[in-house]
Amino acid sequence: MTAQQKTVGRAEGTTDPLEVWIDQDLCTGDGICVQYAPEVFELDIDGLAYVKPPAPPGEEVDLLTEPGATAPVPLPLLNDVVASARECPGECIHVRRMTDGTEVYGPGADAA
């Protein structure tokens, strides 16, 4: 089993609510995250990626630009958010459990 298959398999089996945040100090502005999950990520005028909260149908929401700001990960978008964290060249996307703050995907996650 490849590392990619392990990551996707774990993502599909997750039941705990998750949140995502981006370390803008490490963001390279490539926009890969926006390509994978535009509902969760967006590039701002400064060229860096930020998270945004879920938007009600037909409405837009503001980016969360405060350092360390988090947004919930909608379960239908979990695999896209995990792929964003995996493919990010800046290794700046962090996904953690909301219940205990443990990082489950991203550079601070356990590699096991």
Short mmCIF file of C-alpha atoms in Angstrom, two decimals:
data_model
loop_
_atom_site.label_atom_id
_atom_site.label_comp_id
_atom_site.label_asym_id
_atom_site.label_seq_id
_atom_site.Cartn_x
_atom_site.Cartn_y
_atom_site.Cartn_z
CA MET A 1 0.00 0.00 0.00
CA THR A 2 1.38 3.39 -0.96
CA ALA A 3 1.57 6.40 1.37
CA GLN A 4 -1.11 8.08 -0.76
CA GLN A 5 -3.46 5.11 -0.34
CA LYS A 6 -2.86 5.12 3.44
CA THR A 7 -3.64 8.84 3.65
CA VAL A 8 -6.82 8.56 1.62
CA GLY A 9 -7.91 5.48 3.54
CA ARG A 10 -7.45 7.24 6.88
CA ALA A 11 -9.25 10.32 5.56
CA GLU A 12 -12.24 8.26 4.49
CA GLY A 13 -12.38 6.55 7.90
CA THR A 14 -12.29 9.75 9.95
CA THR A 15 -15.35 10.46 12.06
CA ASP A 16 -13.99 13.13 14.43
CA PRO A 17 -14.74 16.75 13.49
CA LEU A 18 -11.65 18.35 11.95
CA GLU A 19 -10.41 21.87 11.39
CA VAL A 20 -7.76 23.24 9.05
CA TRP A 21 -5.38 26.17 9.26
CA ILE A 22 -2.54 27.52 7.15
CA ASP A 23 0.82 28.82 8.36
CA GLN A 24 1.17 31.85 6.07
CA ASP A 25 4.86 32.17 7.04
CA LEU A 26 5.46 28.95 5.06
CA CYS A 27 2.88 29.45 2.30
CA THR A 28 4.46 29.68 -1.15
CA GLY A 29 1.28 30.94 -2.85
CA ASP A 30 1.21 28.14 -5.42
CA GLY A 31 -2.56 27.78 -5.03
CA ILE A 32 -2.60 23.99 -5.14
CA CYS A 33 -4.91 23.99 -2.12
CA VAL A 34 -7.35 26.27 -3.95
CA GLN A 35 -7.34 23.90 -6.91
CA TYR A 36 -8.19 20.93 -4.68
CA ALA A 37 -10.69 22.60 -2.31
CA PRO A 38 -11.82 26.09 -3.39
CA GLU A 39 -14.66 25.89 -0.87
CA VAL A 40 -12.09 25.82 1.97
CA PHE A 41 -9.06 27.72 0.63
CA GLU A 42 -8.58 30.98 -1.23
CA LEU A 43 -5.64 33.14 -2.26
CA ASP A 44 -5.78 36.69 -0.92
CA ILE A 45 -4.42 39.88 -2.47
CA ASP A 46 -1.06 39.23 -0.74
CA GLY A 47 -0.68 36.04 -2.82
CA LEU A 48 -0.96 33.72 0.18
CA ALA A 49 -3.59 31.07 0.90
CA TYR A 50 -6.10 31.39 3.71
CA VAL A 51 -8.96 29.27 5.01
CA LYS A 52 -12.58 30.34 4.91
CA PRO A 53 -15.60 29.11 6.82
CA PRO A 54 -18.38 27.20 5.07
CA ALA A 55 -20.62 29.49 3.05
CA PRO A 56 -24.40 29.23 2.98
CA PRO A 57 -25.66 28.35 -0.51
CA GLY A 58 -25.42 31.33 -2.85
CA GLU A 59 -23.43 33.47 -0.40
CA GLU A 60 -19.77 34.41 -0.12
CA VAL A 61 -17.79 34.53 3.12
CA ASP A 62 -14.73 36.49 4.17
CA LEU A 63 -11.34 34.83 4.43
CA LEU A 64 -10.04 34.17 7.91
CA THR A 65 -6.84 36.20 7.77
CA GLU A 66 -5.88 36.21 11.45
CA PRO A 67 -2.72 34.17 12.15
CA GLY A 68 -3.70 30.63 13.14
CA ALA A 69 -7.34 31.07 12.14
CA THR A 70 -9.10 27.75 11.65
CA ALA A 71 -12.07 26.62 9.60
CA PRO A 72 -14.04 23.41 9.99
CA VAL A 73 -13.41 20.72 7.38
CA PRO A 74 -16.72 19.65 5.82
CA LEU A 75 -16.76 15.85 5.67
CA PRO A 76 -17.56 15.75 1.91
CA LEU A 77 -14.38 17.80 1.29
CA LEU A 78 -12.09 15.87 3.63
CA ASN A 79 -10.20 13.99 0.92
CA ASP A 80 -9.65 17.23 -1.02
CA VAL A 81 -8.34 19.01 2.08
CA VAL A 82 -6.05 16.06 2.89
CA ALA A 83 -4.76 16.06 -0.70
CA SER A 84 -4.08 19.79 -0.37
CA ALA A 85 -2.03 19.20 2.77
CA ARG A 86 -0.17 16.33 1.13
CA GLU A 87 0.63 18.19 -2.10
CA CYS A 88 1.40 21.63 -0.62
CA PRO A 89 4.98 22.60 -1.57
CA GLY A 90 5.23 24.89 1.47
CA GLU A 91 4.07 22.14 3.85
CA CYS A 92 1.95 24.78 5.58
CA ILE A 93 -1.52 23.18 5.74
CA HIS A 94 -2.45 21.66 9.08
CA VAL A 95 -5.53 19.52 9.74
CA ARG A 96 -6.31 18.66 13.34
CA ARG A 97 -9.03 17.09 15.42
CA MET A 98 -11.25 19.68 17.03
CA THR A 99 -11.73 17.54 20.14
CA ASP A 100 -8.11 17.48 21.29
CA GLY A 101 -6.10 19.60 18.81
CA THR A 102 -4.05 16.63 17.55
CA GLU A 103 -2.74 17.20 14.04
CA VAL A 104 -3.83 14.30 11.86
CA TYR A 105 -2.70 15.54 8.42
CA GLY A 106 0.06 17.96 7.52
CA PRO A 107 3.67 18.52 8.54
CA GLY A 108 2.98 18.05 12.28
CA ALA A 109 1.07 14.77 11.91
CA ASP A 110 2.48 11.46 13.04
CA ALA A 111 4.10 9.80 10.02
CA ALA A 112 2.98 6.36 11.11
#
